[in-house]
Amino acid sequence: MNYEWLVTTFIAGAGFAVGLWRYDETRWRQLLVDLQGDKNAAAAVAVRVRAGRFPQWRSKRRRELFDALCVAAVFQRSGRSRALIYGALENAGRRGQFENADTYRSEIRETVDRITMIVGQGSAYTDLTRGRRLLLDLRAALHLDPDVRLRVDRFELNARAADGGWPPDVRLCHPVFAWVEIEGLVNRLGGLILVGPAEGQCPVLALDYHVVARKLGGKPPERPTLTSVGAGVRKAKYTDPDDRGRNRVRLVEQLATIVDTHPLYRGAFAVAAVPGRRHDFSTKLGNDLARRTGKPFITLNARADSSQHEPRFVVDTSSVQGKMVIVVDDVYRTGRTLQAAVTALRHAGATDVLGLTATCTTSAAVSPCGHHRDDAPAEVLSG
């Protein structure tokens, strides 16, 4: 028996197998790289996975493919390419390329929750091995965390063009399987105004400016033209009772949309309102919003020494201790009254306070949500 021939054949076979494995591994690595920027390669991989041609892949490769497809999906500008990739991921789950359906669903949930990228000015986090720690979570930007202020500025929440366009060098990449939902959320928030009070005070979201001239950056004329939201506020306060009720319902629905969709506002425990003087419209608006969103309504009462220039409020500590509260107002002017309400709530033990108003008459500016300076006078009632 020719053992030398057998040994030679074995060595040649082993060398061929190693070479084939290395060639296959090289092609695989290159494919993962291509997936990040080449939509044609991404679409081709998606089609192959949909055809079930890779059921023999090791678990590690299935993991790598899933990560690569997720990253490729959020980079695709083409809706068709995204659809192919989404289909590939779904078929991978149905064909058993993950351990079981529950594992697949948990992977999808994890992707939706964590993989989000904000791409601007040529920079992005794309490292697959550190992706889950580095890719920015959209919620962080929407929370107006100071660490992502530059990225929030690139969103142009503070200075969107009059026609509502985004700057040309900015693109928002959405998490996999949540394109429509996240896009709708960003569009809704992009149409809002983030009023920037003094540094360190809480953020205030406004549905719109009160008058059109201020909205376009000019000075209000003697007889200003109200925005649609501004007109709604006016009708809800000064028309006949039937019209007042209908317009207040519309305003409440618009405000409730923000509370329902914004992650930070949605997590608030209760709703409070800035006490009014004549019609007390803010209290009615806040009460209706609390009822509409299923949150408790917190009553703020003016102190005896409160004045228009130095408002002071009292709050029952037992109702807000350790809670996040939304403060509602109809029109944000100087912000003095709303911030006095914020101070009273914080002194009463509220962990955080968010402002929400129908319109604003001040210039809008993005201000990161910092810690409120508890230096304004306030009084609390123990309860």
JSON list of C-alpha atoms in Angstrom, two decimals, residues 168-351:
[
{"chain": "A", "resi": 168, "resn": "PRO", "atom": "CA", "xyz": [-28.65, 69.07, 2.91]},
{"chain": "A", "resi": 169, "resn": "ASP", "atom": "CA", "xyz": [-25.81, 67.42, 4.81]},
{"chain": "A", "resi": 170, "resn": "VAL", "atom": "CA", "xyz": [-27.96, 65.74, 7.45]},
{"chain": "A", "resi": 171, "resn": "ARG", "atom": "CA", "xyz": [-29.66, 62.38, 7.22]},
{"chain": "A", "resi": 172, "resn": "LEU", "atom": "CA", "xyz": [-31.55, 60.55, 9.94]},
{"chain": "A", "resi": 173, "resn": "CYS", "atom": "CA", "xyz": [-31.06, 56.79, 9.88]},
{"chain": "A", "resi": 174, "resn": "HIS", "atom": "CA", "xyz": [-33.95, 54.97, 11.46]},
{"chain": "A", "resi": 175, "resn": "PRO", "atom": "CA", "xyz": [-33.79, 51.72, 13.44]},
{"chain": "A", "resi": 176, "resn": "VAL", "atom": "CA", "xyz": [-34.68, 48.55, 11.64]},
{"chain": "A", "resi": 177, "resn": "PHE", "atom": "CA", "xyz": [-38.39, 47.64, 11.55]},
{"chain": "A", "resi": 178, "resn": "ALA", "atom": "CA", "xyz": [-39.45, 51.04, 12.91]},
{"chain": "A", "resi": 179, "resn": "TRP", "atom": "CA", "xyz": [-38.98, 53.28, 9.87]},
{"chain": "A", "resi": 180, "resn": "VAL", "atom": "CA", "xyz": [-42.53, 54.58, 9.61]},
{"chain": "A", "resi": 181, "resn": "GLU", "atom": "CA", "xyz": [-43.06, 54.99, 13.34]},
{"chain": "A", "resi": 182, "resn": "ILE", "atom": "CA", "xyz": [-39.78, 56.80, 13.99]},
{"chain": "A", "resi": 183, "resn": "GLU", "atom": "CA", "xyz": [-40.08, 58.92, 10.85]},
{"chain": "A", "resi": 184, "resn": "GLY", "atom": "CA", "xyz": [-43.54, 60.01, 11.92]},
{"chain": "A", "resi": 185, "resn": "LEU", "atom": "CA", "xyz": [-42.28, 60.83, 15.40]},
{"chain": "A", "resi": 186, "resn": "VAL", "atom": "CA", "xyz": [-39.40, 62.90, 14.08]},
{"chain": "A", "resi": 187, "resn": "ASN", "atom": "CA", "xyz": [-41.68, 64.72, 11.65]},
{"chain": "A", "resi": 188, "resn": "ARG", "atom": "CA", "xyz": [-44.06, 65.58, 14.47]},
{"chain": "A", "resi": 189, "resn": "LEU", "atom": "CA", "xyz": [-41.28, 66.75, 16.75]},
{"chain": "A", "resi": 190, "resn": "GLY", "atom": "CA", "xyz": [-39.57, 68.59, 13.90]},
{"chain": "A", "resi": 191, "resn": "GLY", "atom": "CA", "xyz": [-42.66, 70.73, 13.50]},
{"chain": "A", "resi": 192, "resn": "LEU", "atom": "CA", "xyz": [-42.52, 71.79, 17.14]},
{"chain": "A", "resi": 193, "resn": "ILE", "atom": "CA", "xyz": [-40.66, 74.67, 18.70]},
{"chain": "A", "resi": 194, "resn": "LEU", "atom": "CA", "xyz": [-38.29, 74.06, 21.57]},
{"chain": "A", "resi": 195, "resn": "VAL", "atom": "CA", "xyz": [-38.42, 77.26, 23.58]},
{"chain": "A", "resi": 196, "resn": "GLY", "atom": "CA", "xyz": [-35.09, 77.98, 25.21]},
{"chain": "A", "resi": 197, "resn": "PRO", "atom": "CA", "xyz": [-35.54, 79.70, 28.59]},
{"chain": "A", "resi": 198, "resn": "ALA", "atom": "CA", "xyz": [-32.61, 80.80, 30.72]},
{"chain": "A", "resi": 199, "resn": "GLU", "atom": "CA", "xyz": [-29.82, 78.26, 30.89]},
{"chain": "A", "resi": 200, "resn": "GLY", "atom": "CA", "xyz": [-30.47, 75.54, 33.41]},
{"chain": "A", "resi": 201, "resn": "GLN", "atom": "CA", "xyz": [-34.25, 75.77, 33.29]},
{"chain": "A", "resi": 202, "resn": "CYS", "atom": "CA", "xyz": [-36.50, 73.05, 31.96]},
{"chain": "A", "resi": 203, "resn": "PRO", "atom": "CA", "xyz": [-37.28, 72.66, 28.24]},
{"chain": "A", "resi": 204, "resn": "VAL", "atom": "CA", "xyz": [-40.64, 73.79, 26.90]},
{"chain": "A", "resi": 205, "resn": "LEU", "atom": "CA", "xyz": [-42.18, 72.38, 23.73]},
{"chain": "A", "resi": 206, "resn": "ALA", "atom": "CA", "xyz": [-44.61, 74.62, 21.84]},
{"chain": "A", "resi": 207, "resn": "LEU", "atom": "CA", "xyz": [-46.93, 73.56, 19.03]},
{"chain": "A", "resi": 208, "resn": "ASP", "atom": "CA", "xyz": [-46.29, 76.78, 17.08]},
{"chain": "A", "resi": 209, "resn": "TYR", "atom": "CA", "xyz": [-45.61, 80.49, 17.32]},
{"chain": "A", "resi": 210, "resn": "HIS", "atom": "CA", "xyz": [-48.58, 82.64, 18.20]},
{"chain": "A", "resi": 211, "resn": "VAL", "atom": "CA", "xyz": [-48.42, 84.99, 15.21]},
{"chain": "A", "resi": 212, "resn": "VAL", "atom": "CA", "xyz": [-47.22, 84.43, 11.66]},
{"chain": "A", "resi": 213, "resn": "ALA", "atom": "CA", "xyz": [-44.85, 87.41, 11.57]},
{"chain": "A", "resi": 214, "resn": "ARG", "atom": "CA", "xyz": [-42.91, 86.10, 14.56]},
{"chain": "A", "resi": 215, "resn": "LYS", "atom": "CA", "xyz": [-42.87, 82.64, 13.02]},
{"chain": "A", "resi": 216, "resn": "LEU", "atom": "CA", "xyz": [-41.06, 83.96, 9.95]},
{"chain": "A", "resi": 217, "resn": "GLY", "atom": "CA", "xyz": [-38.57, 85.89, 12.04]},
{"chain": "A", "resi": 218, "resn": "GLY", "atom": "CA", "xyz": [-40.04, 89.40, 11.76]},
{"chain": "A", "resi": 219, "resn": "LYS", "atom": "CA", "xyz": [-41.55, 91.77, 14.30]},
{"chain": "A", "resi": 220, "resn": "PRO", "atom": "CA", "xyz": [-45.27, 91.38, 14.98]},
{"chain": "A", "resi": 221, "resn": "PRO", "atom": "CA", "xyz": [-47.26, 94.06, 13.13]},
{"chain": "A", "resi": 222, "resn": "GLU", "atom": "CA", "xyz": [-49.90, 96.19, 14.82]},
{"chain": "A", "resi": 223, "resn": "ARG", "atom": "CA", "xyz": [-52.59, 93.71, 13.74]},
{"chain": "A", "resi": 224, "resn": "PRO", "atom": "CA", "xyz": [-50.76, 90.39, 13.65]},
{"chain": "A", "resi": 225, "resn": "THR", "atom": "CA", "xyz": [-51.94, 87.38, 11.70]},
{"chain": "A", "resi": 226, "resn": "LEU", "atom": "CA", "xyz": [-52.34, 84.43, 14.03]},
{"chain": "A", "resi": 227, "resn": "THR", "atom": "CA", "xyz": [-50.96, 81.02, 13.20]},
{"chain": "A", "resi": 228, "resn": "SER", "atom": "CA", "xyz": [-53.47, 78.20, 13.01]},
{"chain": "A", "resi": 229, "resn": "VAL", "atom": "CA", "xyz": [-52.63, 77.14, 16.57]},
{"chain": "A", "resi": 230, "resn": "GLY", "atom": "CA", "xyz": [-52.67, 80.76, 17.74]},
{"chain": "A", "resi": 231, "resn": "ALA", "atom": "CA", "xyz": [-56.11, 81.21, 16.20]},
{"chain": "A", "resi": 232, "resn": "GLY", "atom": "CA", "xyz": [-57.22, 78.02, 17.93]},
{"chain": "A", "resi": 233, "resn": "VAL", "atom": "CA", "xyz": [-56.10, 79.39, 21.30]},
{"chain": "A", "resi": 234, "resn": "ARG", "atom": "CA", "xyz": [-57.95, 82.64, 20.68]},
{"chain": "A", "resi": 235, "resn": "LYS", "atom": "CA", "xyz": [-61.16, 80.87, 19.65]},
{"chain": "A", "resi": 236, "resn": "ALA", "atom": "CA", "xyz": [-60.91, 78.50, 22.60]},
{"chain": "A", "resi": 237, "resn": "LYS", "atom": "CA", "xyz": [-60.76, 81.46, 24.99]},
{"chain": "A", "resi": 238, "resn": "TYR", "atom": "CA", "xyz": [-62.91, 84.24, 23.56]},
{"chain": "A", "resi": 239, "resn": "THR", "atom": "CA", "xyz": [-65.68, 82.87, 21.31]},
{"chain": "A", "resi": 240, "resn": "ASP", "atom": "CA", "xyz": [-69.10, 81.53, 22.29]},
{"chain": "A", "resi": 241, "resn": "PRO", "atom": "CA", "xyz": [-69.21, 78.49, 24.62]},
{"chain": "A", "resi": 242, "resn": "ASP", "atom": "CA", "xyz": [-69.78, 75.91, 21.86]},
{"chain": "A", "resi": 243, "resn": "ASP", "atom": "CA", "xyz": [-66.86, 77.16, 19.77]},
{"chain": "A", "resi": 244, "resn": "ARG", "atom": "CA", "xyz": [-64.68, 77.41, 22.86]},
{"chain": "A", "resi": 245, "resn": "GLY", "atom": "CA", "xyz": [-65.31, 73.76, 23.67]},
{"chain": "A", "resi": 246, "resn": "ARG", "atom": "CA", "xyz": [-64.61, 72.52, 20.14]},
{"chain": "A", "resi": 247, "resn": "ASN", "atom": "CA", "xyz": [-61.39, 74.48, 19.80]},
{"chain": "A", "resi": 248, "resn": "ARG", "atom": "CA", "xyz": [-60.17, 73.42, 23.23]},
{"chain": "A", "resi": 249, "resn": "VAL", "atom": "CA", "xyz": [-60.72, 69.78, 22.26]},
{"chain": "A", "resi": 250, "resn": "ARG", "atom": "CA", "xyz": [-58.57, 70.32, 19.14]},
{"chain": "A", "resi": 251, "resn": "LEU", "atom": "CA", "xyz": [-55.78, 71.87, 21.19]},
{"chain": "A", "resi": 252, "resn": "VAL", "atom": "CA", "xyz": [-55.92, 69.06, 23.72]},
{"chain": "A", "resi": 253, "resn": "GLU", "atom": "CA", "xyz": [-55.63, 66.46, 20.95]},
{"chain": "A", "resi": 254, "resn": "GLN", "atom": "CA", "xyz": [-52.58, 68.21, 19.50]},
{"chain": "A", "resi": 255, "resn": "LEU", "atom": "CA", "xyz": [-50.91, 68.37, 22.89]},
{"chain": "A", "resi": 256, "resn": "ALA", "atom": "CA", "xyz": [-51.89, 64.78, 23.67]},
{"chain": "A", "resi": 257, "resn": "THR", "atom": "CA", "xyz": [-50.18, 63.63, 20.46]},
{"chain": "A", "resi": 258, "resn": "ILE", "atom": "CA", "xyz": [-46.90, 64.98, 21.81]},
{"chain": "A", "resi": 259, "resn": "VAL", "atom": "CA", "xyz": [-47.41, 63.37, 25.21]},
{"chain": "A", "resi": 260, "resn": "ASP", "atom": "CA", "xyz": [-48.31, 60.05, 23.58]},
{"chain": "A", "resi": 261, "resn": "THR", "atom": "CA", "xyz": [-45.39, 60.00, 21.12]},
{"chain": "A", "resi": 262, "resn": "HIS", "atom": "CA", "xyz": [-42.48, 61.76, 22.81]},
{"chain": "A", "resi": 263, "resn": "PRO", "atom": "CA", "xyz": [-40.61, 59.18, 24.94]},
{"chain": "A", "resi": 264, "resn": "LEU", "atom": "CA", "xyz": [-39.80, 61.63, 27.73]},
{"chain": "A", "resi": 265, "resn": "TYR", "atom": "CA", "xyz": [-43.22, 63.28, 27.97]},
{"chain": "A", "resi": 266, "resn": "ARG", "atom": "CA", "xyz": [-44.95, 59.92, 27.70]},
{"chain": "A", "resi": 267, "resn": "GLY", "atom": "CA", "xyz": [-43.13, 58.77, 30.83]},
{"chain": "A", "resi": 268, "resn": "ALA", "atom": "CA", "xyz": [-44.37, 61.65, 32.97]},
{"chain": "A", "resi": 269, "resn": "PHE", "atom": "CA", "xyz": [-46.53, 60.68, 35.92]},
{"chain": "A", "resi": 270, "resn": "ALA", "atom": "CA", "xyz": [-48.86, 63.68, 36.11]},
{"chain": "A", "resi": 271, "resn": "VAL", "atom": "CA", "xyz": [-49.97, 66.91, 34.44]},
{"chain": "A", "resi": 272, "resn": "ALA", "atom": "CA", "xyz": [-50.10, 70.34, 36.08]},
{"chain": "A", "resi": 273, "resn": "ALA", "atom": "CA", "xyz": [-51.09, 73.72, 34.67]},
{"chain": "A", "resi": 274, "resn": "VAL", "atom": "CA", "xyz": [-49.92, 77.28, 35.12]},
{"chain": "A", "resi": 275, "resn": "PRO", "atom": "CA", "xyz": [-52.75, 79.00, 37.06]},
{"chain": "A", "resi": 276, "resn": "GLY", "atom": "CA", "xyz": [-54.45, 81.75, 35.06]},
{"chain": "A", "resi": 277, "resn": "ARG", "atom": "CA", "xyz": [-55.99, 85.02, 36.18]},
{"chain": "A", "resi": 278, "resn": "ARG", "atom": "CA", "xyz": [-59.08, 85.76, 34.08]},
{"chain": "A", "resi": 279, "resn": "HIS", "atom": "CA", "xyz": [-60.42, 82.72, 32.24]},
{"chain": "A", "resi": 280, "resn": "ASP", "atom": "CA", "xyz": [-58.02, 80.23, 33.88]},
{"chain": "A", "resi": 281, "resn": "PHE", "atom": "CA", "xyz": [-57.78, 78.64, 30.43]},
{"chain": "A", "resi": 282, "resn": "SER", "atom": "CA", "xyz": [-54.49, 76.90, 31.19]},
{"chain": "A", "resi": 283, "resn": "THR", "atom": "CA", "xyz": [-56.04, 74.99, 34.07]},
{"chain": "A", "resi": 284, "resn": "LYS", "atom": "CA", "xyz": [-58.89, 73.81, 31.85]},
{"chain": "A", "resi": 285, "resn": "LEU", "atom": "CA", "xyz": [-56.40, 72.82, 29.16]},
{"chain": "A", "resi": 286, "resn": "GLY", "atom": "CA", "xyz": [-54.21, 70.93, 31.62]},
{"chain": "A", "resi": 287, "resn": "ASN", "atom": "CA", "xyz": [-57.18, 69.19, 33.22]},
{"chain": "A", "resi": 288, "resn": "ASP", "atom": "CA", "xyz": [-58.47, 68.06, 29.82]},
{"chain": "A", "resi": 289, "resn": "LEU", "atom": "CA", "xyz": [-55.00, 66.89, 28.79]},
{"chain": "A", "resi": 290, "resn": "ALA", "atom": "CA", "xyz": [-54.61, 64.89, 32.00]},
{"chain": "A", "resi": 291, "resn": "ARG", "atom": "CA", "xyz": [-57.97, 63.23, 31.41]},
{"chain": "A", "resi": 292, "resn": "ARG", "atom": "CA", "xyz": [-57.14, 62.54, 27.75]},
{"chain": "A", "resi": 293, "resn": "THR", "atom": "CA", "xyz": [-53.75, 60.95, 28.53]},
{"chain": "A", "resi": 294, "resn": "GLY", "atom": "CA", "xyz": [-54.89, 59.10, 31.65]},
{"chain": "A", "resi": 295, "resn": "LYS", "atom": "CA", "xyz": [-52.56, 60.95, 34.01]},
{"chain": "A", "resi": 296, "resn": "PRO", "atom": "CA", "xyz": [-53.40, 62.56, 37.37]},
{"chain": "A", "resi": 297, "resn": "PHE", "atom": "CA", "xyz": [-53.92, 66.32, 37.41]},
{"chain": "A", "resi": 298, "resn": "ILE", "atom": "CA", "xyz": [-51.87, 68.30, 39.94]},
{"chain": "A", "resi": 299, "resn": "THR", "atom": "CA", "xyz": [-53.31, 71.58, 41.23]},
{"chain": "A", "resi": 300, "resn": "LEU", "atom": "CA", "xyz": [-51.05, 74.61, 41.56]},
{"chain": "A", "resi": 301, "resn": "ASN", "atom": "CA", "xyz": [-52.37, 77.49, 43.66]},
{"chain": "A", "resi": 302, "resn": "ALA", "atom": "CA", "xyz": [-51.05, 81.04, 43.68]},
{"chain": "A", "resi": 303, "resn": "ARG", "atom": "CA", "xyz": [-49.65, 82.24, 46.98]},
{"chain": "A", "resi": 304, "resn": "ALA", "atom": "CA", "xyz": [-51.09, 85.32, 48.66]},
{"chain": "A", "resi": 305, "resn": "ASP", "atom": "CA", "xyz": [-47.93, 87.30, 47.93]},
{"chain": "A", "resi": 306, "resn": "SER", "atom": "CA", "xyz": [-47.82, 86.24, 44.28]},
{"chain": "A", "resi": 307, "resn": "SER", "atom": "CA", "xyz": [-47.79, 89.01, 41.67]},
{"chain": "A", "resi": 308, "resn": "GLN", "atom": "CA", "xyz": [-47.65, 89.27, 37.90]},
{"chain": "A", "resi": 309, "resn": "HIS", "atom": "CA", "xyz": [-43.96, 90.15, 37.99]},
{"chain": "A", "resi": 310, "resn": "GLU", "atom": "CA", "xyz": [-43.03, 87.65, 40.68]},
{"chain": "A", "resi": 311, "resn": "PRO", "atom": "CA", "xyz": [-45.40, 84.66, 40.58]},
{"chain": "A", "resi": 312, "resn": "ARG", "atom": "CA", "xyz": [-45.28, 82.21, 43.49]},
{"chain": "A", "resi": 313, "resn": "PHE", "atom": "CA", "xyz": [-47.18, 78.93, 43.84]},
{"chain": "A", "resi": 314, "resn": "VAL", "atom": "CA", "xyz": [-47.92, 76.31, 46.45]},
{"chain": "A", "resi": 315, "resn": "VAL", "atom": "CA", "xyz": [-47.93, 72.57, 45.76]},
{"chain": "A", "resi": 316, "resn": "ASP", "atom": "CA", "xyz": [-48.94, 69.55, 47.81]},
{"chain": "A", "resi": 317, "resn": "THR", "atom": "CA", "xyz": [-45.72, 67.56, 48.24]},
{"chain": "A", "resi": 318, "resn": "SER", "atom": "CA", "xyz": [-47.50, 64.22, 48.56]},
{"chain": "A", "resi": 319, "resn": "SER", "atom": "CA", "xyz": [-48.83, 64.47, 45.00]},
{"chain": "A", "resi": 320, "resn": "VAL", "atom": "CA", "xyz": [-45.50, 65.06, 43.23]},
{"chain": "A", "resi": 321, "resn": "GLN", "atom": "CA", "xyz": [-42.82, 63.56, 45.47]},
{"chain": "A", "resi": 322, "resn": "GLY", "atom": "CA", "xyz": [-40.45, 61.53, 43.28]},
{"chain": "A", "resi": 323, "resn": "LYS", "atom": "CA", "xyz": [-42.55, 62.06, 40.14]},
{"chain": "A", "resi": 324, "resn": "MET", "atom": "CA", "xyz": [-41.99, 63.56, 36.69]},
{"chain": "A", "resi": 325, "resn": "VAL", "atom": "CA", "xyz": [-44.58, 66.25, 35.91]},
{"chain": "A", "resi": 326, "resn": "ILE", "atom": "CA", "xyz": [-45.67, 68.08, 32.75]},
{"chain": "A", "resi": 327, "resn": "VAL", "atom": "CA", "xyz": [-46.62, 71.75, 33.21]},
{"chain": "A", "resi": 328, "resn": "VAL", "atom": "CA", "xyz": [-49.11, 73.04, 30.63]},
{"chain": "A", "resi": 329, "resn": "ASP", "atom": "CA", "xyz": [-49.67, 76.64, 29.53]},
{"chain": "A", "resi": 330, "resn": "ASP", "atom": "CA", "xyz": [-51.65, 78.13, 26.66]},
{"chain": "A", "resi": 331, "resn": "VAL", "atom": "CA", "xyz": [-49.23, 80.86, 25.54]},
{"chain": "A", "resi": 332, "resn": "TYR", "atom": "CA", "xyz": [-45.55, 81.08, 26.47]},
{"chain": "A", "resi": 333, "resn": "ARG", "atom": "CA", "xyz": [-44.55, 84.73, 26.72]},
{"chain": "A", "resi": 334, "resn": "THR", "atom": "CA", "xyz": [-41.64, 85.53, 29.03]},
{"chain": "A", "resi": 335, "resn": "GLY", "atom": "CA", "xyz": [-41.75, 82.11, 30.67]},
{"chain": "A", "resi": 336, "resn": "ARG", "atom": "CA", "xyz": [-41.66, 83.69, 34.12]},
{"chain": "A", "resi": 337, "resn": "THR", "atom": "CA", "xyz": [-44.93, 82.15, 35.30]},
{"chain": "A", "resi": 338, "resn": "LEU", "atom": "CA", "xyz": [-44.23, 78.71, 33.89]},
{"chain": "A", "resi": 339, "resn": "GLN", "atom": "CA", "xyz": [-40.75, 78.59, 35.39]},
{"chain": "A", "resi": 340, "resn": "ALA", "atom": "CA", "xyz": [-42.15, 79.67, 38.77]},
{"chain": "A", "resi": 341, "resn": "ALA", "atom": "CA", "xyz": [-44.48, 76.68, 38.55]},
{"chain": "A", "resi": 342, "resn": "VAL", "atom": "CA", "xyz": [-41.51, 74.48, 37.68]},
{"chain": "A", "resi": 343, "resn": "THR", "atom": "CA", "xyz": [-39.60, 75.75, 40.70]},
{"chain": "A", "resi": 344, "resn": "ALA", "atom": "CA", "xyz": [-42.52, 75.09, 43.04]},
{"chain": "A", "resi": 345, "resn": "LEU", "atom": "CA", "xyz": [-42.90, 71.55, 41.70]},
{"chain": "A", "resi": 346, "resn": "ARG", "atom": "CA", "xyz": [-39.19, 70.85, 42.11]},
{"chain": "A", "resi": 347, "resn": "HIS", "atom": "CA", "xyz": [-39.21, 72.17, 45.67]},
{"chain": "A", "resi": 348, "resn": "ALA", "atom": "CA", "xyz": [-42.18, 69.91, 46.32]},
{"chain": "A", "resi": 349, "resn": "GLY", "atom": "CA", "xyz": [-40.06, 66.91, 45.33]},
{"chain": "A", "resi": 350, "resn": "ALA", "atom": "CA", "xyz": [-40.74, 66.40, 41.61]},
{"chain": "A", "resi": 351, "resn": "THR", "atom": "CA", "xyz": [-37.77, 64.63, 40.04]}
]
